[in-house]
CSV table of C-alpha atoms in Angstrom, one decimal:
chain,number,residue,atom,x,y,z
A,1,MET,CA,36.5,17.3,53.1
A,2,ASN,CA,39.2,16.4,50.7
A,3,ASN,CA,38.1,15.1,47.3
A,4,PHE,CA,39.0,11.6,46.3
A,5,GLY,CA,38.0,9.1,43.7
A,6,VAL,CA,35.7,6.2,44.7
A,7,GLN,CA,34.8,3.1,42.8
A,8,LEU,CA,32.1,0.5,43.7
A,9,SER,CA,33.8,-2.9,44.1
A,10,TYR,CA,31.7,-6.0,43.6
A,11,ALA,CA,32.7,-8.7,46.0
A,12,SER,CA,31.5,-12.1,47.1
A,13,VAL,CA,31.2,-13.6,50.6
A,14,ASP,CA,30.9,-17.3,51.4
A,15,ARG,CA,31.1,-19.6,54.3
A,16,GLY,CA,33.0,-22.9,54.5
A,17,ASP,CA,29.9,-25.0,55.0
A,18,GLY,CA,28.0,-23.4,52.1
A,19,SER,CA,25.3,-21.9,54.4
A,20,ASP,CA,23.7,-18.5,54.0
A,21,PRO,CA,26.3,-15.8,54.8
A,22,ARG,CA,24.2,-12.8,54.3
A,23,ALA,CA,23.1,-12.1,57.8
A,24,ASP,CA,26.6,-12.3,59.2
A,25,ALA,CA,28.0,-10.3,56.3
A,26,ARG,CA,25.5,-7.6,56.9
A,27,GLY,CA,26.4,-7.7,60.6
A,28,VAL,CA,30.1,-7.1,59.8
A,29,LEU,CA,29.4,-4.3,57.4
A,30,THR,CA,26.9,-2.7,59.8
A,31,ARG,CA,29.3,-2.8,62.7
A,32,LEU,CA,32.1,-1.2,60.7
A,33,ARG,CA,29.5,1.3,59.2
A,34,VAL,CA,30.4,0.5,55.6
A,35,PRO,CA,27.8,2.1,53.2
A,36,ALA,CA,27.7,-1.1,51.2
A,37,GLY,CA,25.0,-2.8,49.3
A,38,LEU,CA,23.9,-6.4,49.7
A,39,PHE,CA,22.3,-8.4,46.8
A,40,ASP,CA,19.4,-10.0,48.7
A,41,GLY,CA,17.8,-11.9,45.8
A,42,ASP,CA,14.2,-12.8,46.6
A,43,GLY,CA,15.1,-13.2,50.3
A,44,GLU,CA,15.4,-17.0,49.9
A,45,TRP,CA,18.8,-18.8,50.0
A,46,ASP,CA,19.6,-21.4,47.5
A,47,ASP,CA,22.3,-23.8,48.5
A,48,SER,CA,23.6,-23.8,45.0
A,49,GLN,CA,24.4,-20.1,45.3
A,50,GLN,CA,27.3,-20.8,47.7
A,51,GLU,CA,28.1,-17.1,48.0
A,52,ALA,CA,26.5,-13.7,48.5
A,53,VAL,CA,27.3,-10.6,46.5
A,54,VAL,CA,28.1,-7.2,48.1
A,55,THR,CA,29.0,-3.8,46.7
A,56,ILE,CA,31.7,-2.0,48.7
A,57,PRO,CA,32.9,1.6,48.0
A,58,VAL,CA,36.7,1.8,47.8
A,59,THR,CA,38.9,4.8,47.1
A,60,ASP,CA,41.5,4.8,44.4
A,61,ALA,CA,44.1,4.3,47.1
A,62,GLY,CA,42.4,1.0,48.2
A,63,ARG,CA,40.7,2.4,51.3
A,64,VAL,CA,37.2,1.3,52.3
A,65,LEU,CA,34.6,4.1,52.9
A,66,THR,CA,33.1,4.0,56.4
A,67,LEU,CA,31.0,6.4,58.5
A,68,THR,CA,32.1,7.9,61.7
A,69,ALA,CA,30.0,8.3,64.8
A,70,GLU,CA,29.2,11.8,63.6
A,71,ASP,CA,28.0,10.5,60.2
A,72,THR,CA,31.0,11.9,58.3
A,73,ILE,CA,32.9,9.8,55.8
A,74,ALA,CA,36.2,8.2,56.8
A,75,THR,CA,38.8,6.3,54.8
A,76,THR,CA,40.8,4.6,57.6
A,77,LEU,CA,39.7,1.0,56.9
A,78,THR,CA,41.9,-1.0,54.4
A,79,VAL,CA,40.8,-3.9,52.3
A,80,PRO,CA,43.0,-6.4,54.2
A,81,GLN,CA,41.6,-5.2,57.5
A,82,LEU,CA,38.1,-5.7,56.1
A,83,ARG,CA,38.9,-9.2,55.0
A,84,LYS,CA,40.2,-10.0,58.5
A,85,GLU,CA,37.0,-8.8,60.0
A,86,PHE,CA,35.0,-11.2,57.8
A,87,ALA,CA,37.4,-14.0,58.6
A,88,ASP,CA,36.9,-13.4,62.3
A,89,ALA,CA,33.2,-13.9,61.7
A,90,GLY,CA,33.8,-17.2,59.9
A,91,LEU,CA,33.4,-15.7,56.4
A,92,THR,CA,35.6,-15.3,53.4
A,93,LEU,CA,35.5,-12.0,51.5
A,94,TRP,CA,36.6,-12.3,47.9
A,95,MET,CA,37.5,-8.8,46.9
A,96,GLN,CA,40.3,-7.1,44.9
A,97,SER,CA,41.6,-3.6,45.2
A,98,GLY,CA,44.5,-1.5,44.1
A,99,ASP,CA,46.1,-1.8,47.6
A,100,ASP,CA,46.6,-5.5,48.1
A,101,SER,CA,50.4,-5.4,48.3
A,102,ASP,CA,50.4,-6.1,52.1
A,103,ASP,CA,47.7,-8.7,51.9
A,104,ASP,CA,49.0,-12.2,52.6
A,105,GLU,CA,45.6,-13.9,52.0
A,106,CYS,CA,45.9,-13.5,48.3
A,107,CYS,CA,49.3,-12.3,47.3
A,108,GLY,CA,50.6,-11.3,43.9
A,109,GLU,CA,51.2,-13.2,40.7
A,110,GLY,CA,51.4,-17.0,41.1
A,111,CYS,CA,49.8,-17.1,44.6
A,112,CYS,CA,46.2,-17.8,43.6
A,113,ARG,CA,44.8,-19.8,40.7
A,114,ALA,CA,41.3,-20.0,39.4
A,115,ASP,CA,39.2,-23.2,39.4
A,116,ALA,CA,36.7,-24.4,36.8
A,117,ASP,CA,34.1,-21.9,38.1
A,118,GLY,CA,36.5,-19.0,38.0
A,119,ASP,CA,36.9,-18.8,41.8
A,120,LEU,CA,40.3,-18.1,43.3
A,121,VAL,CA,41.9,-21.0,45.2
A,122,GLU,CA,45.0,-21.4,47.3
A,123,PRO,CA,48.2,-22.9,45.8
A,124,ALA,CA,47.7,-26.4,47.2
A,125,ALA,CA,44.2,-26.5,45.8
A,126,ALA,CA,45.5,-25.1,42.5
A,127,GLU,CA,48.1,-27.9,42.3
A,128,ALA,CA,45.2,-30.4,42.8
A,129,LEU,CA,43.4,-28.9,39.9
A,130,VAL,CA,46.4,-29.5,37.7
A,131,ALA,CA,47.2,-33.0,39.0
A,132,ASP,CA,43.6,-34.2,38.8
A,133,PRO,CA,42.1,-32.8,35.5
A,134,VAL,CA,38.5,-33.5,34.7
A,135,GLU,CA,38.2,-36.4,32.3
A,136,GLU,CA,36.8,-35.4,29.0
A,137,ALA,CA,34.3,-38.3,28.9
A,138,SER,CA,32.7,-37.0,32.1
A,139,LEU,CA,31.7,-33.7,30.6
A,140,ASP,CA,28.1,-33.1,29.7
A,141,GLU,CA,28.4,-31.2,26.4
A,142,SER,CA,24.7,-30.2,26.6
A,143,ALA,CA,25.6,-28.1,29.7
A,144,PHE,CA,27.6,-25.7,27.3
A,145,ASP,CA,24.7,-25.2,24.9
A,146,ALA,CA,23.7,-21.6,24.8
A,147,PRO,CA,20.1,-20.9,25.9
A,148,PRO,CA,17.7,-19.5,23.4
A,149,VAL,CA,17.5,-15.7,23.5
A,150,HIS,CA,14.2,-14.0,22.7
A,151,ILE,CA,15.1,-10.8,20.9
A,152,SER,CA,12.9,-7.7,20.5
A,153,VAL,CA,14.4,-4.8,18.5
A,154,PHE,CA,12.8,-1.4,18.6
A,155,SER,CA,13.8,1.3,16.1
A,156,HIS,CA,12.5,3.5,13.3
A,157,ARG,CA,13.4,1.0,10.6
A,158,GLY,CA,10.9,-0.3,8.1
A,159,PRO,CA,10.2,-3.9,7.0
A,160,PHE,CA,13.3,-4.0,4.9
A,161,ALA,CA,15.4,-4.5,8.1
A,162,GLY,CA,13.3,-7.5,9.1
A,163,ARG,CA,13.8,-9.1,5.7
A,164,MET,CA,17.6,-8.6,5.8
A,165,ILE,CA,17.9,-10.0,9.3
A,166,ALA,CA,16.0,-13.1,8.3
A,167,GLN,CA,18.1,-13.5,5.2
A,168,LEU,CA,21.5,-12.9,6.8
A,169,ASN,CA,20.9,-15.0,9.9
A,170,GLY,CA,18.6,-17.7,8.6
A,171,LEU,CA,15.9,-16.8,11.1
A,172,GLU,CA,12.2,-16.2,11.1
A,173,VAL,CA,11.5,-12.5,11.9
A,174,GLN,CA,8.3,-10.7,12.7
A,175,HIS,CA,7.8,-7.0,12.0
A,176,VAL,CA,5.3,-4.8,13.7
A,177,GLU,CA,4.8,-1.0,13.4
A,178,SER,CA,3.1,1.6,15.6
A,179,GLY,CA,3.5,5.2,14.8
A,180,SER,CA,7.1,6.1,14.0
A,181,TRP,CA,8.4,3.0,15.8
A,182,SER,CA,8.8,-0.6,14.7
A,183,LEU,CA,9.4,-3.9,16.4
A,184,LEU,CA,11.4,-6.8,15.1
A,185,ARG,CA,11.0,-10.1,17.0
A,186,PHE,CA,13.0,-13.3,16.5
A,187,GLU,CA,14.8,-16.0,18.5
A,188,SER,CA,18.4,-16.9,18.3
A,189,ASP,CA,21.0,-18.9,20.3
A,190,ASP,CA,24.0,-17.4,18.6
A,191,SER,CA,25.4,-14.0,17.9
A,192,THR,CA,23.0,-12.2,15.6
A,193,ASN,CA,23.5,-9.5,12.9
A,194,ALA,CA,20.7,-7.1,13.8
A,195,GLY,CA,21.5,-5.0,10.8
A,196,ILE,CA,22.9,-1.5,10.3
A,197,ALA,CA,20.7,1.5,11.0
A,198,THR,CA,21.0,5.0,9.6
A,199,LYS,CA,21.0,8.0,11.8
A,200,SER,CA,17.3,8.7,11.1
A,201,GLU,CA,16.4,5.1,12.1
A,202,MET,CA,18.2,5.3,15.5
A,203,PRO,CA,18.1,4.6,18.4
A,204,VAL,CA,18.0,0.8,18.0
A,205,ILE,CA,17.0,-0.6,21.3
A,206,GLU,CA,17.4,-4.4,21.6
A,207,LEU,CA,15.8,-6.3,24.5
A,208,ASN,CA,17.4,-9.7,25.0
A,209,ARG,CA,15.4,-12.1,27.2
A,210,VAL,CA,17.2,-15.2,28.5
A,211,ASP,CA,15.8,-15.6,32.0
A,212,ASP,CA,14.5,-13.3,34.7
A,213,ALA,CA,18.0,-12.2,36.0
A,214,GLY,CA,20.0,-12.4,32.8
A,215,ASP,CA,17.9,-10.1,30.5
A,216,TRP,CA,19.7,-7.2,29.0
A,217,PHE,CA,19.3,-4.2,26.7
A,218,GLU,CA,21.6,-3.0,24.0
A,219,VAL,CA,21.0,0.6,22.9
A,220,THR,CA,22.7,1.7,19.7
A,221,THR,CA,23.1,5.3,18.7
A,222,ASN,CA,25.5,7.1,16.4
A,223,GLY,CA,27.6,7.4,19.6
A,224,GLY,CA,28.1,3.7,20.0
A,225,VAL,CA,26.5,0.7,21.7
A,226,HIS,CA,25.5,0.8,25.4
A,227,GLN,CA,24.4,-2.2,27.4
A,228,PHE,CA,22.1,-2.2,30.4
A,229,TRP,CA,21.0,-5.0,32.8
A,230,PRO,CA,17.6,-4.2,34.4
A,231,GLY,CA,18.0,-7.1,36.9
A,232,ALA,CA,21.6,-6.5,38.0
A,233,GLU,CA,20.8,-4.2,40.9
A,234,ARG,CA,17.1,-5.0,41.3
A,235,HIS,CA,17.5,-6.8,44.7
A,236,THR,CA,20.4,-4.8,46.1
A,237,VAL,CA,19.6,-3.3,49.5
A,238,PRO,CA,21.6,-0.8,51.6
A,239,VAL,CA,23.4,-2.4,54.6
A,240,LEU,CA,22.9,0.8,56.6
A,241,ASP,CA,19.7,2.6,57.3
A,242,LEU,CA,20.1,5.6,55.1
A,243,ASP,CA,17.2,7.5,56.7
A,244,ALA,CA,19.0,7.3,60.1
A,245,ILE,CA,22.1,9.1,58.8
A,246,THR,CA,22.0,12.6,60.4
A,247,VAL,CA,24.2,14.4,57.9
A,248,PRO,CA,22.1,15.0,54.7
A,249,GLU,CA,25.2,15.3,52.4
A,250,THR,CA,26.5,12.0,53.7
A,251,ALA,CA,23.1,10.3,53.3
A,252,GLU,CA,22.9,11.5,49.7
A,253,ILE,CA,26.4,10.2,48.9
A,254,CYS,CA,25.6,6.8,50.4
A,255,ARG,CA,22.4,6.7,48.5
A,256,ARG,CA,24.1,7.6,45.2
A,257,LEU,CA,26.9,5.1,45.8
A,258,ILE,CA,24.3,2.3,45.7
A,259,SER,CA,21.8,3.6,43.2
A,260,ASP,CA,24.3,5.2,40.7
A,261,GLY,CA,27.4,3.2,41.5
A,262,ASP,CA,27.1,0.9,38.5
A,263,GLY,CA,27.5,3.9,36.1
A,264,SER,CA,24.2,3.3,34.4
A,265,ARG,CA,23.1,6.9,34.8
A,266,ASP,CA,26.2,8.2,33.2
A,267,GLU,CA,25.7,5.7,30.3
A,268,LEU,CA,22.1,6.9,29.9
A,269,ALA,CA,23.3,10.5,29.9
A,270,GLU,CA,25.7,9.6,27.0
A,271,VAL,CA,22.8,8.0,25.1
A,272,ALA,CA,20.7,11.2,25.7
A,273,THR,CA,23.3,13.3,23.8
A,274,HIS,CA,22.4,11.4,20.6
A,275,SER,CA,18.8,10.3,21.1
A,276,ARG,CA,15.7,11.4,23.0
A,277,VAL,CA,15.3,9.6,26.3
A,278,ASP,CA,14.0,10.4,29.8
A,279,VAL,CA,17.2,9.6,31.7
A,280,SER,CA,15.5,9.7,35.1
A,281,ALA,CA,12.7,7.3,34.0
A,282,ALA,CA,15.1,4.9,32.4
A,283,HIS,CA,17.4,4.9,35.4
A,284,ARG,CA,14.5,4.1,37.7
A,285,ALA,CA,14.1,0.9,35.7
A,286,LEU,CA,17.8,0.0,36.5
A,287,GLN,CA,18.3,1.1,40.1
A,288,PRO,CA,17.5,-1.0,43.2
A,289,GLU,CA,13.9,-1.5,44.0
A,290,ALA,CA,14.7,-0.6,47.7
A,291,LEU,CA,15.9,2.8,46.6
A,292,GLY,CA,12.9,3.8,44.5
A,293,GLY,CA,13.5,1.6,41.4
A,294,VAL,CA,10.6,0.1,39.4
A,295,VAL,CA,9.3,-3.0,41.1
A,296,GLY,CA,9.1,-6.2,39.1
A,297,MET,CA,11.3,-7.4,36.2
A,298,ARG,CA,8.8,-7.0,33.4
A,299,ALA,CA,7.7,-3.6,34.8
A,300,ARG,CA,11.3,-2.5,34.8
A,301,GLN,CA,11.8,-3.6,31.2
A,302,GLU,CA,8.6,-1.8,30.1
A,303,ALA,CA,9.5,1.3,32.0
A,304,PHE,CA,13.0,1.4,30.3
A,305,LEU,CA,11.4,1.1,26.9
A,306,ALA,CA,8.8,3.7,27.6
A,307,ALA,CA,11.5,6.2,28.6
A,308,PHE,CA,12.5,6.3,24.9
A,309,GLY,CA,8.9,7.2,23.8
A,310,ILE,CA,8.1,3.8,22.4
A,311,PRO,CA,4.3,3.3,22.1
A,312,ALA,CA,2.6,1.1,24.8
A,313,ASP,CA,1.0,-1.2,22.3
A,314,LEU,CA,4.4,-1.9,20.7
A,315,ILE,CA,6.0,-2.6,24.1
A,316,ALA,CA,3.1,-5.0,24.9
A,317,ALA,CA,3.8,-6.8,21.6
A,318,ALA,CA,7.3,-7.6,22.6
A,319,PHE,CA,6.1,-9.6,25.6
A,320,ASP,CA,2.9,-11.0,24.0
A,321,ASP,CA,4.5,-14.2,22.8
A,322,ALA,CA,7.5,-15.7,24.5
A,323,ASP,CA,8.3,-18.0,21.5
A,324,PRO,CA,7.9,-16.1,18.2
A,325,ALA,CA,9.4,-19.0,16.3
A,326,GLN,CA,6.5,-21.2,17.2
A,327,THR,CA,3.5,-19.0,17.3
A,328,ASP,CA,2.1,-16.6,14.7
A,329,LEU,CA,1.7,-13.1,16.1
A,330,ALA,CA,-1.4,-12.6,14.1
A,331,GLN,CA,-3.1,-15.5,16.1
A,332,THR,CA,-2.3,-14.0,19.5
A,333,ASP,CA,-3.8,-11.1,21.4
A,334,LEU,CA,-2.0,-8.7,19.1
A,335,ALA,CA,-5.0,-9.0,16.8
A,336,VAL,CA,-6.9,-6.8,19.3
A,337,THR,CA,-4.3,-4.0,19.0
A,338,ASP,CA,-4.8,-3.7,15.3
A,339,LEU,CA,-1.1,-3.8,14.7
A,340,ALA,CA,-0.1,-5.0,11.2
A,341,VAL,CA,2.2,-8.0,11.4
A,342,GLN,CA,4.6,-9.1,8.7
A,343,ARG,CA,6.6,-12.3,8.8
A,344,PHE,CA,9.8,-12.9,7.0
A,345,GLU,CA,11.6,-16.2,6.5
A,346,PRO,CA,15.0,-16.9,4.9
A,347,THR,CA,14.8,-17.7,1.3
A,348,SER,CA,17.0,-17.5,-1.8
A,349,TRP,CA,18.7,-14.2,-2.5
A,350,GLY,CA,16.9,-13.9,-5.8
A,351,THR,CA,13.5,-14.2,-4.1
A,352,ALA,CA,14.6,-11.8,-1.4
A,353,ILE,CA,15.6,-9.1,-4.0
A,354,LEU,CA,12.4,-9.6,-5.9
A,355,GLU,CA,10.3,-9.2,-2.7
A,356,THR,CA,12.3,-6.1,-1.8
A,357,LEU,CA,11.4,-4.6,-5.2
A,358,ILE,CA,7.8,-5.5,-4.7
A,359,ASP,CA,7.7,-3.9,-1.3
A,360,GLY,CA,9.1,-0.7,-2.8
A,361,ILE,CA,10.6,2.4,-1.4
A,362,PRO,CA,8.3,2.7,1.7
A,363,ALA,CA,9.7,-0.6,3.1
A,364,MET,CA,13.2,0.9,3.0
A,365,THR,CA,12.3,4.3,4.2
A,366,PRO,CA,12.8,5.2,7.9
A,367,LEU,CA,9.4,5.5,9.7
A,368,THR,CA,10.3,9.0,10.7
A,369,ARG,CA,10.4,10.0,7.0
A,370,ARG,CA,7.3,8.3,5.7
A,371,ASP,CA,5.7,11.7,5.3
A,372,ARG,CA,8.3,12.9,2.8
A,373,PRO,CA,6.9,13.5,-0.8
A,374,LEU,CA,8.9,10.7,-2.4
A,375,ALA,CA,7.9,8.2,0.2
A,376,ARG,CA,4.2,9.2,0.1
A,377,MET,CA,4.2,9.1,-3.7
A,378,ALA,CA,5.8,5.6,-3.7
A,379,ASP,CA,3.3,4.4,-1.1
A,380,ALA,CA,0.4,5.7,-3.2
A,381,LEU,CA,1.6,3.8,-6.3
A,382,ARG,CA,2.1,0.7,-4.2
A,383,ARG,CA,-1.4,0.8,-2.9
A,384,ASN,CA,-2.9,1.6,-6.4
A,385,PRO,CA,-1.4,-0.9,-8.9
A,386,ALA,CA,-3.6,0.4,-11.7
A,387,LEU,CA,-2.2,3.9,-11.4
A,388,ALA,CA,1.3,2.6,-11.2
A,389,ALA,CA,0.7,0.5,-14.3
A,390,ALA,CA,-0.5,3.6,-16.2
A,391,LEU,CA,2.6,5.5,-15.3
A,392,SER,CA,4.8,2.5,-16.4
A,393,VAL,CA,3.0,2.3,-19.7
A,394,SER,CA,3.7,6.0,-20.2
A,395,GLU,CA,7.3,5.5,-19.3
A,396,LEU,CA,7.5,2.6,-21.8
A,397,ALA,CA,6.1,4.7,-24.6
A,398,LEU,CA,8.6,7.5,-23.8
A,399,GLY,CA,11.4,5.0,-23.8
A,400,VAL,CA,10.4,3.5,-27.1
A,401,ALA,CA,10.3,7.0,-28.6
A,402,ALA,CA,13.7,8.0,-27.2
A,403,SER,CA,15.3,4.7,-28.3
A,404,ARG,CA,14.7,5.7,-32.0
A,405,ARG,CA,17.1,8.5,-31.6
A,406,ARG,CA,20.9,8.4,-31.8
A,407,GLY,CA,23.6,8.9,-29.2
A,408,PHE,CA,22.6,9.4,-25.6
A,409,GLY,CA,18.9,9.6,-26.3
A,410,ARG,CA,18.9,6.0,-27.5
A,411,PHE,CA,20.8,4.9,-24.4
A,412,LEU,CA,18.3,6.7,-22.1
A,413,GLY,CA,15.4,5.2,-24.0
A,414,ILE,CA,16.7,1.7,-23.5
A,415,LEU,CA,17.0,2.4,-19.7
A,416,LEU,CA,13.5,3.7,-19.6
A,417,ILE,CA,12.2,0.6,-21.4
A,418,ILE,CA,13.9,-1.7,-18.9
A,419,ASP,CA,12.7,0.2,-15.9
A,420,ALA,CA,9.1,0.4,-17.3
A,421,VAL,CA,9.0,-3.4,-18.0
A,422,ALA,CA,10.3,-4.1,-14.5
A,423,ASP,CA,7.7,-1.7,-13.0
A,424,LEU,CA,4.9,-3.4,-15.0
A,425,VAL,CA,6.0,-6.8,-13.7
A,426,ILE,CA,5.9,-5.5,-10.1
A,427,CYS,CA,2.5,-3.9,-10.7
A,428,VAL,CA,1.1,-7.2,-12.0
A,429,VAL,CA,2.5,-9.1,-8.9
A,430,ARG,CA,1.1,-6.5,-6.5
A,431,ALA,CA,-2.3,-6.6,-8.2
A,432,ARG,CA,-2.5,-10.4,-8.0
A,433,ARG,CA,-1.6,-10.3,-4.3
A,434,ARG,CA,-4.4,-7.8,-3.5
């Protein structure tokens, strides 16, 4: 068999009366033996959907993959011919490919225009769109309001990241730690600056929850940002019975076209070159349920996070409260998990800097480096204000002695005095908060 490039084309199918086109679309694709995928949703048809989504394998030359009677792969069917088959069944196939030059249904530039929903329309309908614009007064501005996004960010960052996100974005942020992983939770309806992470704090895995189908992950490594949608292929089902294909190689190709065609496995493999992740486990959380994917939206999200080695209690904390801006995590079931919860609210920059100094080095240290000598010593002093005060007094005495000298010794002594006084103030604040 000759080698050729194949891409998975996402197409939509609709019927003039708005009725459910899925059964007839499946019939056309099955009759032509196209190894396509059909997004079946939850099995119920909502009249507001208006169209069904199918994934069709197309070669770089614009030929549709089909199976012969001997279960070998053929490329004799063109996209225009496929559109005609759908039209004969009373359906419209909206699909683009690189070989549409001979397609009169949707010709080149200027033939088709897009309506307000982004759908292609014929020239006459396009003229109507221009001639009869929507009156501004009839628009409901609330329809354009962005829905709130519940954001859960997993990384190896300490509390300092939570304080900076709260400060920079004017948000309330909650910070939870478990082992070497941390969780930041907040809610936003706008683009959010989730902060910059160092290499030792990566990967940064951000779960964005909007609704059951629109949730997505953003995984940041030092190789870049990768996005994954756990619900995108969840309900996609093969049009053909893959188990009935008699040629194993063909069956495997058809299976991979549907399960791997969105490129998510390749993206995960790229992530794995920079961070530890179980690629197979993460991919099972993204591939169709009908082909062995994890069943259930929340289960898919949890499985994806677990593939990075994130502790189960921290994953549960991300879902424990759907509205972190309204409910204190410490008052929820998280109290049972014994996870320490910190809450950060936006304040003045002076207060933020002072609180950062009081938190000390441990708050800015990556959780993977908390066992380093400097971090351990700083943490011990933070937990024992009396010991820290004794060291500060010693530093103050040394600074006073050095300041009586001339030249560089005097300058060094003044610096020691300033640092010792600042440390003493911090020690007093820490002791009063204990």
